[in-house]
Short mmCIF file of C-alpha atoms (C1' of nucleotides) in Angstrom, two decimals:
data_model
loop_
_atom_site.label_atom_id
_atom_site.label_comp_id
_atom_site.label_asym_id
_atom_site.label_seq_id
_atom_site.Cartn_x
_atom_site.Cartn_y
_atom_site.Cartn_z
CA UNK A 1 -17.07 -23.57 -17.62
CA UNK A 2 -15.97 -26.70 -15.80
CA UNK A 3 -16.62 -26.76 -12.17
CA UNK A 4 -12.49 -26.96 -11.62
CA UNK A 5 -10.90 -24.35 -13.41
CA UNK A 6 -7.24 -25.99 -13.52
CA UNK A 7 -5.03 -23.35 -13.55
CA UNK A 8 -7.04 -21.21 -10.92
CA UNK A 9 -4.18 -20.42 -8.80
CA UNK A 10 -1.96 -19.09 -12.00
CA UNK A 11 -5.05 -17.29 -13.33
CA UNK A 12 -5.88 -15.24 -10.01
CA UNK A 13 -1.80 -14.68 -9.93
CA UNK A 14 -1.69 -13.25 -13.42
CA UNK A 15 -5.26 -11.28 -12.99
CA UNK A 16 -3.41 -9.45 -10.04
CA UNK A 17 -0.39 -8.71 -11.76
CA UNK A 18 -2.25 -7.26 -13.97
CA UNK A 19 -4.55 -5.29 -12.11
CA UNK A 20 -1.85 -3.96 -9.68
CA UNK A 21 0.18 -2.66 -12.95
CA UNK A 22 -2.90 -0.56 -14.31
CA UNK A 23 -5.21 0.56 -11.11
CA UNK A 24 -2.44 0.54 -8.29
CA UNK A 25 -2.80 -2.16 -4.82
CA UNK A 26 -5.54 -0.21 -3.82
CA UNK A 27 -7.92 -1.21 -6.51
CA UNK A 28 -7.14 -4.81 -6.11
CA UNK A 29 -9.64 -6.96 -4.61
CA UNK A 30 -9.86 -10.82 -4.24
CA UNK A 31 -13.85 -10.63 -5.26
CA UNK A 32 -12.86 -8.70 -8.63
CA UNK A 33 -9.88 -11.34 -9.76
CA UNK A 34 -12.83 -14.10 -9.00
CA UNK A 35 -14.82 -12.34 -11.63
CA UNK A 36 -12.06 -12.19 -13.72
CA UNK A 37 -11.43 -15.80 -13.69
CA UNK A 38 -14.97 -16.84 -13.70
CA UNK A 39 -15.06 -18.39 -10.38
CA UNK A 40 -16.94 -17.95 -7.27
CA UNK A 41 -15.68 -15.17 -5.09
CA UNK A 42 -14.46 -17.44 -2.46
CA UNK A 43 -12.30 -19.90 -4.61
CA UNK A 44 -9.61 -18.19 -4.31
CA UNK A 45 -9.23 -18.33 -0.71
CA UNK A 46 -8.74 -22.20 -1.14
CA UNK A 47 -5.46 -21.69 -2.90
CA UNK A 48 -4.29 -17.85 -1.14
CA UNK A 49 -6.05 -18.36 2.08
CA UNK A 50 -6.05 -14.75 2.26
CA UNK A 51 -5.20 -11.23 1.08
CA UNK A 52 -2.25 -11.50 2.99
CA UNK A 53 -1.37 -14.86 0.86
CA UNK A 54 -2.10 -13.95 -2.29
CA UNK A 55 0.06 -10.80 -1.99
CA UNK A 56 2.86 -13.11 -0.01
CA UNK A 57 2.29 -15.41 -3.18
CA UNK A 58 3.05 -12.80 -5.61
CA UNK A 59 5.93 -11.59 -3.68
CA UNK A 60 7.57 -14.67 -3.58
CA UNK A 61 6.83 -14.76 -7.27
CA UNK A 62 8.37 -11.60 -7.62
CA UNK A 63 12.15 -12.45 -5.87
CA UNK A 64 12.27 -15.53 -7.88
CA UNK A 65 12.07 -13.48 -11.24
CA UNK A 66 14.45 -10.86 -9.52
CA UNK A 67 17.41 -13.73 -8.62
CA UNK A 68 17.03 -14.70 -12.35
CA UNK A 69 17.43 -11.22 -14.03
CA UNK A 70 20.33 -10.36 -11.58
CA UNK A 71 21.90 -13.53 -12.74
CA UNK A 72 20.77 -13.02 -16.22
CA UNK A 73 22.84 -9.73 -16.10
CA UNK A 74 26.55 -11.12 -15.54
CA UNK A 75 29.65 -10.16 -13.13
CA UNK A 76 29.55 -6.52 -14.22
CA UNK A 77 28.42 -4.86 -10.60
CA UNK A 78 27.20 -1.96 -12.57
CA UNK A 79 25.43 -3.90 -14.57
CA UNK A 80 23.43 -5.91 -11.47
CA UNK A 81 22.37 -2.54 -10.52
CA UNK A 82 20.86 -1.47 -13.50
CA UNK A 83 19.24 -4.83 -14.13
CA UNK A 84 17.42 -4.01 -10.82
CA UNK A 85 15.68 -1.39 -11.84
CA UNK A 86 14.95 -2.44 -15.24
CA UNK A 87 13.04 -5.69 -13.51
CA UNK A 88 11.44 -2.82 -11.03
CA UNK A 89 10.30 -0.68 -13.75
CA UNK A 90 8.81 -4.01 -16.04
CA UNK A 91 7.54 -5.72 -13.02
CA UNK A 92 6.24 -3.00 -10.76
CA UNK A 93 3.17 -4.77 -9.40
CA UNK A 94 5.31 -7.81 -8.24
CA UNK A 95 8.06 -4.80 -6.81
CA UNK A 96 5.48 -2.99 -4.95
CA UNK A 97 4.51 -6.05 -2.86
CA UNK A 98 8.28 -7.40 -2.26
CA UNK A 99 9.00 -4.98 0.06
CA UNK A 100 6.03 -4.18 2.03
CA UNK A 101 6.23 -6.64 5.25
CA UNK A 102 3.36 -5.38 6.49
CA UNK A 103 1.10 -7.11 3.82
CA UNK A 104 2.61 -10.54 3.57
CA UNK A 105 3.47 -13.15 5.50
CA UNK A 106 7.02 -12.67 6.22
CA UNK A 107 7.39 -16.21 7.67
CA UNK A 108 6.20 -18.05 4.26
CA UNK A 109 8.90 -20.92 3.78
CA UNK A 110 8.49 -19.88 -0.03
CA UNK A 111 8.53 -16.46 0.21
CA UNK A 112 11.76 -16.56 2.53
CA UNK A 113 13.59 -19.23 0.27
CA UNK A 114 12.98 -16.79 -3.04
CA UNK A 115 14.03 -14.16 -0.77
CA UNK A 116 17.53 -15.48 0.33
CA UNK A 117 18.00 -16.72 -3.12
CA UNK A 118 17.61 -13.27 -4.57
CA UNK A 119 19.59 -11.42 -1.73
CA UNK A 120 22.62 -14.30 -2.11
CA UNK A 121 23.13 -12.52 -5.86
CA UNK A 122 22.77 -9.31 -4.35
CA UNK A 123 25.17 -8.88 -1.83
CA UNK A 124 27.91 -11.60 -3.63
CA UNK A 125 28.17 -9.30 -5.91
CA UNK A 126 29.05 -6.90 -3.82
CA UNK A 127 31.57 -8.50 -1.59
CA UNK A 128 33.92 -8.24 -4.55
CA UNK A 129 34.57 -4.74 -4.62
CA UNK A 130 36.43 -2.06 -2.40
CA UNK A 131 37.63 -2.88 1.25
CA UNK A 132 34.40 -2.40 3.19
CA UNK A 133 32.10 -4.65 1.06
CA UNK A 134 29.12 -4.54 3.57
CA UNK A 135 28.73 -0.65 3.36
CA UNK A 136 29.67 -0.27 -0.16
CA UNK A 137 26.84 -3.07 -1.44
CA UNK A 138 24.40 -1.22 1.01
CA UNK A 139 24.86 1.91 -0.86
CA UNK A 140 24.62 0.35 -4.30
CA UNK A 141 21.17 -1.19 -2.85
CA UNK A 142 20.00 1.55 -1.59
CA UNK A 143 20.93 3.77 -4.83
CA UNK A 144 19.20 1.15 -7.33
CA UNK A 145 16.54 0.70 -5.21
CA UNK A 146 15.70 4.78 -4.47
CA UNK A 147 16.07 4.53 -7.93
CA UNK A 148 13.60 2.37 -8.85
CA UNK A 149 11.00 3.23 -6.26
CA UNK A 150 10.90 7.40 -7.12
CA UNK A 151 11.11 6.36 -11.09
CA UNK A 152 7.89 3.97 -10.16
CA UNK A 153 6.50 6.45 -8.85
CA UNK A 154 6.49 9.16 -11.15
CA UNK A 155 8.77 11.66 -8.98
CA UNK A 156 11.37 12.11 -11.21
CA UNK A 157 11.69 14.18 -14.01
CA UNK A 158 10.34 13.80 -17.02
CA UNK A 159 13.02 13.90 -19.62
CA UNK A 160 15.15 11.50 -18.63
CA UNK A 161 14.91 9.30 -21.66
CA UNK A 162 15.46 5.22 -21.23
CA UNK A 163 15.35 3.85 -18.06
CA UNK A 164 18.33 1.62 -18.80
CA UNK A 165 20.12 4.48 -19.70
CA UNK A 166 19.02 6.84 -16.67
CA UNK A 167 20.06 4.04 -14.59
CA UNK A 168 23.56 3.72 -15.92
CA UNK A 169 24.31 7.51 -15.58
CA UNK A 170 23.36 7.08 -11.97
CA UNK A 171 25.11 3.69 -11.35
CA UNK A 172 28.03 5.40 -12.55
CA UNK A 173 27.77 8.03 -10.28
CA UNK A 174 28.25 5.46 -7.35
CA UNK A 175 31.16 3.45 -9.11
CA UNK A 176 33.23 5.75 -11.68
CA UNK A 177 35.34 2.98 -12.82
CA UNK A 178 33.80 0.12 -14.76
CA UNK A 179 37.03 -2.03 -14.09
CA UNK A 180 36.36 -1.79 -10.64
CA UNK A 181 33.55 -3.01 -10.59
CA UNK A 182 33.74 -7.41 -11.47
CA UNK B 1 -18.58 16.28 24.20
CA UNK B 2 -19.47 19.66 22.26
CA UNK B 3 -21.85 19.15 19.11
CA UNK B 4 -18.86 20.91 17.58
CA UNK B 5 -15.17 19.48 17.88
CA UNK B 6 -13.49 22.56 17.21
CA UNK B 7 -10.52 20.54 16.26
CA UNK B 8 -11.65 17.84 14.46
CA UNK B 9 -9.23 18.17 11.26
CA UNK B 10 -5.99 18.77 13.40
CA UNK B 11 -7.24 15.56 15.78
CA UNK B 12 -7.86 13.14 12.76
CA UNK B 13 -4.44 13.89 11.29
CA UNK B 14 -2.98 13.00 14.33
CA UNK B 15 -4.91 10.01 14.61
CA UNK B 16 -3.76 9.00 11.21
CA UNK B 17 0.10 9.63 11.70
CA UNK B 18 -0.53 7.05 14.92
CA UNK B 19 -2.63 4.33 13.55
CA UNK B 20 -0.49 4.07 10.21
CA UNK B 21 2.99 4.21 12.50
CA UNK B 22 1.56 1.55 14.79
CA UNK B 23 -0.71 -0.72 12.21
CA UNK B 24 0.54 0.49 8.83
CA UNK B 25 -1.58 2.02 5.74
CA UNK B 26 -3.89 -1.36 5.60
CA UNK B 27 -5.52 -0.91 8.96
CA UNK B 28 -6.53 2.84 8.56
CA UNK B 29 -9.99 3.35 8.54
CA UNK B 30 -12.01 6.67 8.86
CA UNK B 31 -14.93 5.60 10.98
CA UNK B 32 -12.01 4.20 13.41
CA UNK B 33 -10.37 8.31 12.78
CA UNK B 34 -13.95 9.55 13.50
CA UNK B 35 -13.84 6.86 16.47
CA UNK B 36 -10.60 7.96 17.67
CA UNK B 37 -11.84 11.54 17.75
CA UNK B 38 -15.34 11.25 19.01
CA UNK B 39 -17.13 12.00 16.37
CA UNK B 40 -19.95 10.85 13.82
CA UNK B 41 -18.54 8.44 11.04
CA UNK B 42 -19.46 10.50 8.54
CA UNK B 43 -17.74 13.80 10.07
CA UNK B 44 -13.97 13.28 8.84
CA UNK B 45 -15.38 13.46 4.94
CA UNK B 46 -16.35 17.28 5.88
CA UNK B 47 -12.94 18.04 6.34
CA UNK B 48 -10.90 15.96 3.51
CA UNK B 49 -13.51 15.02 1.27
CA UNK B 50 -12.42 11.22 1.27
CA UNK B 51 -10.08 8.80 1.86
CA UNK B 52 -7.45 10.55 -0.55
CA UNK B 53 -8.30 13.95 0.51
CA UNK B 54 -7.71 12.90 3.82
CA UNK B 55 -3.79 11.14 2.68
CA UNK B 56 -3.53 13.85 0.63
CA UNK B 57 -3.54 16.49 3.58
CA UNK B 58 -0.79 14.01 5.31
CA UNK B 59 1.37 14.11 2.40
CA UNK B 60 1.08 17.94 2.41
CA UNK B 61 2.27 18.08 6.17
CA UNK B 62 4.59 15.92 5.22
CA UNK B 63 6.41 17.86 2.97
CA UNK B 64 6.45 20.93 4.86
CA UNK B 65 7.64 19.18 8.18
CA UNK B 66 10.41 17.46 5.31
CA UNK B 67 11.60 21.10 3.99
CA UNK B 68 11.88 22.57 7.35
CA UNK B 69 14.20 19.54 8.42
CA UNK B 70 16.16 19.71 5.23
CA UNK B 71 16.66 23.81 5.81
CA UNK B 72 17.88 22.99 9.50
CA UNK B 73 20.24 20.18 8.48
CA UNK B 74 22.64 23.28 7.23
CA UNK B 75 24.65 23.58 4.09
CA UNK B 76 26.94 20.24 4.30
CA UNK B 77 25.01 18.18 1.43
CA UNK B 78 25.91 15.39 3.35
CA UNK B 79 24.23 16.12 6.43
CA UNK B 80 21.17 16.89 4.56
CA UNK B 81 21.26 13.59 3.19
CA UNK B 82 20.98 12.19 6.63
CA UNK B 83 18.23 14.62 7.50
CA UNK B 84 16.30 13.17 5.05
CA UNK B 85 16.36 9.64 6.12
CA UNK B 86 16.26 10.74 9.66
CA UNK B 87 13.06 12.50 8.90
CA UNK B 88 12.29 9.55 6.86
CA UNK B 89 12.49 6.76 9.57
CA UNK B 90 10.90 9.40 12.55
CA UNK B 91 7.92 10.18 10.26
CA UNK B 92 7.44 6.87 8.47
CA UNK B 93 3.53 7.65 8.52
CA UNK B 94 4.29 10.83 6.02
CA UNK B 95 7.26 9.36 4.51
CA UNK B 96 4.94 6.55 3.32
CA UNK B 97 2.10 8.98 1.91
CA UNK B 98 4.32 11.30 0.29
CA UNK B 99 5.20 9.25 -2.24
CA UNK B 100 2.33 7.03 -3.17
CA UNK B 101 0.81 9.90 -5.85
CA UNK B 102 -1.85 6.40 -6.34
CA UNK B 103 -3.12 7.34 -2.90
CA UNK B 104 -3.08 11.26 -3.17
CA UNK B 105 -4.83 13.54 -5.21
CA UNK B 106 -1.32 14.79 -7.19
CA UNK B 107 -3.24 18.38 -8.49
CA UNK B 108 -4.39 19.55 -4.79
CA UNK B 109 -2.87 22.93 -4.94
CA UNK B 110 -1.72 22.52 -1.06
CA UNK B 111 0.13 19.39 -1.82
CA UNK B 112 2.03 21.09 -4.89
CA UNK B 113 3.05 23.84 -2.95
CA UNK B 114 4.49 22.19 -0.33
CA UNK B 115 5.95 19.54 -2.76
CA UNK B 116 7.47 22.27 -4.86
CA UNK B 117 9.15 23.85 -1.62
CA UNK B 118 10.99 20.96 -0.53
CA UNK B 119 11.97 20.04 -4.08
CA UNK B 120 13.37 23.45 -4.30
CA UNK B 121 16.03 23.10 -1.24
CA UNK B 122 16.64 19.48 -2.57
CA UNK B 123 17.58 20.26 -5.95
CA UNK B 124 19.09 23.40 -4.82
CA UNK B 125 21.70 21.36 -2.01
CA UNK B 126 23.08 19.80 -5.45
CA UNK B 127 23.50 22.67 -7.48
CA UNK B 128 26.97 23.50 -6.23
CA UNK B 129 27.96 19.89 -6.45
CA UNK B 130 30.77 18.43 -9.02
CA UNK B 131 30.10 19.02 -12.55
CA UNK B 132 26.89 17.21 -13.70
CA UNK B 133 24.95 18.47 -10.95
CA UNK B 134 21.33 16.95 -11.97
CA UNK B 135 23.24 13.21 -12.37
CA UNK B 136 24.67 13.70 -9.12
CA UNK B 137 21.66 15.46 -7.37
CA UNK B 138 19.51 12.44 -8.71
CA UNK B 139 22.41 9.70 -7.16
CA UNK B 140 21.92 11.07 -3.88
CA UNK B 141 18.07 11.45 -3.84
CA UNK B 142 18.05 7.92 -4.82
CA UNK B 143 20.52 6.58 -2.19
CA UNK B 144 19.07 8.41 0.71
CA UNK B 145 15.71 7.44 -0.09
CA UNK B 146 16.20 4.13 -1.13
CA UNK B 147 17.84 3.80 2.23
CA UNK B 148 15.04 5.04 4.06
CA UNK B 149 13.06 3.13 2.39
CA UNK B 150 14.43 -0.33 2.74
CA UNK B 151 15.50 0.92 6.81
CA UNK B 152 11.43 0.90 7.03
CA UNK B 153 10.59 -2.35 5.39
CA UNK B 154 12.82 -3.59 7.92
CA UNK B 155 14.87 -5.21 4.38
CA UNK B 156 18.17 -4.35 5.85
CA UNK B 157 20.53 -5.89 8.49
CA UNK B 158 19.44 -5.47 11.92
CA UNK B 159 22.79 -4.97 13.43
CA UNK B 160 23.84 -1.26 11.72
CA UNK B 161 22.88 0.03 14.85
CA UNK B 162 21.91 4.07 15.29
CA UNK B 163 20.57 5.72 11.89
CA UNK B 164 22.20 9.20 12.03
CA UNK B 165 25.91 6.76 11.38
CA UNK B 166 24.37 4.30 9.33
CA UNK B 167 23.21 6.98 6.96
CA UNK B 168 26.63 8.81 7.13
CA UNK B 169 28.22 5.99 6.64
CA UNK B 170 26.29 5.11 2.93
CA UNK B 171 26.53 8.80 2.38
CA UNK B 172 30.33 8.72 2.39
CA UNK B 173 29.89 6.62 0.27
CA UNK B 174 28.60 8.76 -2.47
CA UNK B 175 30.75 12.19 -1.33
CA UNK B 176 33.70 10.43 0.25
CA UNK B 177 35.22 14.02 0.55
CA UNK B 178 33.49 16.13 3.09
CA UNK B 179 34.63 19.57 1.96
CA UNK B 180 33.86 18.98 -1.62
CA UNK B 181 29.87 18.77 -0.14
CA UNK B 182 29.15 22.39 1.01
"C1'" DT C 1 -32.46 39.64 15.99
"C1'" DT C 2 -32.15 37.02 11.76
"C1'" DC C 3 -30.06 34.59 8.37
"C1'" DC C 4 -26.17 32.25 6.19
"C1'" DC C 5 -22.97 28.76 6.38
"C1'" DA C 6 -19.50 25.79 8.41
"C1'" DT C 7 -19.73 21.84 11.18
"C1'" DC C 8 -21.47 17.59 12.64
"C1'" DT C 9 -25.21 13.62 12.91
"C1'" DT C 10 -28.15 10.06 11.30
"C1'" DG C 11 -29.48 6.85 7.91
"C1'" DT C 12 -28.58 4.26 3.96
"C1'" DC C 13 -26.29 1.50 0.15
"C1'" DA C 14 -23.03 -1.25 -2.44
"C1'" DA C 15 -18.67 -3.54 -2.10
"C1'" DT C 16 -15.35 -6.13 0.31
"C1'" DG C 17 -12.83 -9.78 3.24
"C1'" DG C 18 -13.42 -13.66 5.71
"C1'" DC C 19 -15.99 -17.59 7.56
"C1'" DT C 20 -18.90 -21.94 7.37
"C1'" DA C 21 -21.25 -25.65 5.29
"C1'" DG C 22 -21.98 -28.15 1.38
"C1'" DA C 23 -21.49 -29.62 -3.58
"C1'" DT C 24 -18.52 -31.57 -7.15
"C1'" DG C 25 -14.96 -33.77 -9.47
"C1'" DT C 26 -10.37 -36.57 -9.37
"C1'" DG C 27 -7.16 -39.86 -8.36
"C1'" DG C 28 -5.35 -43.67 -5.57
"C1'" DG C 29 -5.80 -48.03 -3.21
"C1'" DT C 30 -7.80 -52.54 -3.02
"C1'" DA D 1 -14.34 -52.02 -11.36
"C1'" DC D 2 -15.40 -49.97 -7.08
"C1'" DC D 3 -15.08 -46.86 -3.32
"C1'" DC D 4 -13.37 -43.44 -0.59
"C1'" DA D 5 -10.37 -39.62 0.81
"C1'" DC D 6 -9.16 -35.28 -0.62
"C1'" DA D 7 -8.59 -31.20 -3.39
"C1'" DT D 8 -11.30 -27.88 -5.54
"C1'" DC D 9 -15.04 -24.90 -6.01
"C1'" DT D 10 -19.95 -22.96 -4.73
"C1'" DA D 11 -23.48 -20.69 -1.96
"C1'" DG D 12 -24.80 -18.09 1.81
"C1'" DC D 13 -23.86 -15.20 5.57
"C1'" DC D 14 -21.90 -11.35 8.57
"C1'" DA D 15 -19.27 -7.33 10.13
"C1'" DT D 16 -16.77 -3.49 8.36
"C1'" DT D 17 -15.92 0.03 5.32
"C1'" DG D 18 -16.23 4.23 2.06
"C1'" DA D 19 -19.29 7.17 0.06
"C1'" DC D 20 -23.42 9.70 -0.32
"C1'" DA D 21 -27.80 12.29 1.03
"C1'" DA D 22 -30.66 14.82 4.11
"C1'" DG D 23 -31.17 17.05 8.23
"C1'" DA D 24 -29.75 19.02 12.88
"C1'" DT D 25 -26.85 22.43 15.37
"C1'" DG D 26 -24.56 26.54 16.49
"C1'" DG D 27 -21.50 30.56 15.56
"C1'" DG D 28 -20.82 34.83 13.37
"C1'" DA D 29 -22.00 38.58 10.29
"C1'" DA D 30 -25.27 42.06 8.62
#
DNA sequence: TTCCCATCTTGTCAATGGCTAGATGTGGGT
DNA sequence: ACCCACATCTAGCCATTGACAAGATGGGAA
């Protein structure tokens, strides 16, 4: 093992990720993603500083690869929504951090550049529709993101088949008519 | 100070709801409970066991104090709605427990019971809604508590002013028609 | 009274986050 | 080619925490 590891900062990044998807936030520690990447337990703090920057990191992380799958997923409104919750059902450990202020630092110049970037998408998109944009694209928000946060966390019912599909039933609830909705 | 507290489960609770309101999840700790409380550090674990024993009991009270504002919010689904983020945003310490089943322990028979109760007068508000009535139950479970959710991460716009309207307003949303919600 | 048991205390241990000082490699400037 | 500044990583330390074990205390029941 060379005394620089190169790609620490990636490693410790991915190691989280990873550990946050199986065991939960609460079974992350900056000692065990160390191990992990065969470093010293206080390397990482060079590159994270601390908890609070590894986790404000990974957020950041996190509303970059949101702005790309909401762009990814067209001009379809409907269609936005449900690509929400399919990138908070496939990237729940980078989810769970986004919107927890209290464990990042909300002043990060990256984490607040990703974070306009991401919320540009997601309320253009919604100041095409109906007359009152604002409280219409809060709703949508709110009902992809409920959405997203119960599913995560195993509240819903069981037999709802494919979240995609789940997702789209519920969308529709919100906007009935998929012409409305570009 | 008595050898025995005499309230010492009731007091740590209460403790608990006020450190995680003020300081959030990350700074609760149950030798600063047992602090709090004047008692031993090890006295607390008597009562809940551990740390999740201790969450779990919160997210327990949580969902009783939850189904008793649900029952008082009446028979308008609407208003319900809003009781639930109200409830949400004035008891952010058990709003945040009751849905973290990471942090609980999900087969403690108190926590089930209470969880089943309020389930039971939220499913059963949107029963006698529209035609698909588990769809549309599920949209409006989502969009209240999404909303409640990003209102406490302090995600959405700061100028939506008093709760109780913001709510109704997203909730209109959803059931534009009042009368078709009872 | 006497004993059982719920309640609480004291002591201990491993793990963690964060800090400081120092070692090691790497690349740029001359 | 040399040297030095800097980024990266290591080693050691400390306070705090959660969990556990063993014992002290006191109330209530038989």
């Amino acid at each position: 093992m060379a005394y620089h590891h190169g790609q620490l900062r990636e490693a410790v990044l991915a190691a989280a990720v990873e550990v946050i998807e199986t065991g939960g936030l609460g079974t992350l520690s900056l000692r065990d993603l160390a191990r992990r990447a065969g470093v010293s337990h206080a390397a990482p703090a060079h590159h994270f500083g601390d908890r609070a920057g590894l986790l404000t990191a990974l957020a950041a992380e996190g509303y970059r690869l949101l702005a790309d799958a909401l762009t990814a997923a067209g001009d379809d409104f409907r269609e936005v929504g449900v690509a929400y919750v399919r990138f908070g059902v496939t990237h729940r450990a980078h989810f769970e951090v986004m919107f927890r202020p209290d464990l990042v630092r909300a002043d990060d110049p990256e984490l607040v550049e990703a974070q306009a970037r991401a919320s540009a998408i997601l309320y253009g998109g919604a100041a095409s529709i109906r007359a009152d944009a604002r409280t219409t694209g809060l709703a949508a928000w709110s009902l992809v993101h409920g959405f997203t946060t119960l599913w995560n966390a195993g509240m819903l019912p069981d037999d709802l088949g494919d979240v995609d599909a789940a997702a789209r039933r519920i969308a529709a609830t919100l906007f009935p008519d998929p012409h409305l909705s570009r």
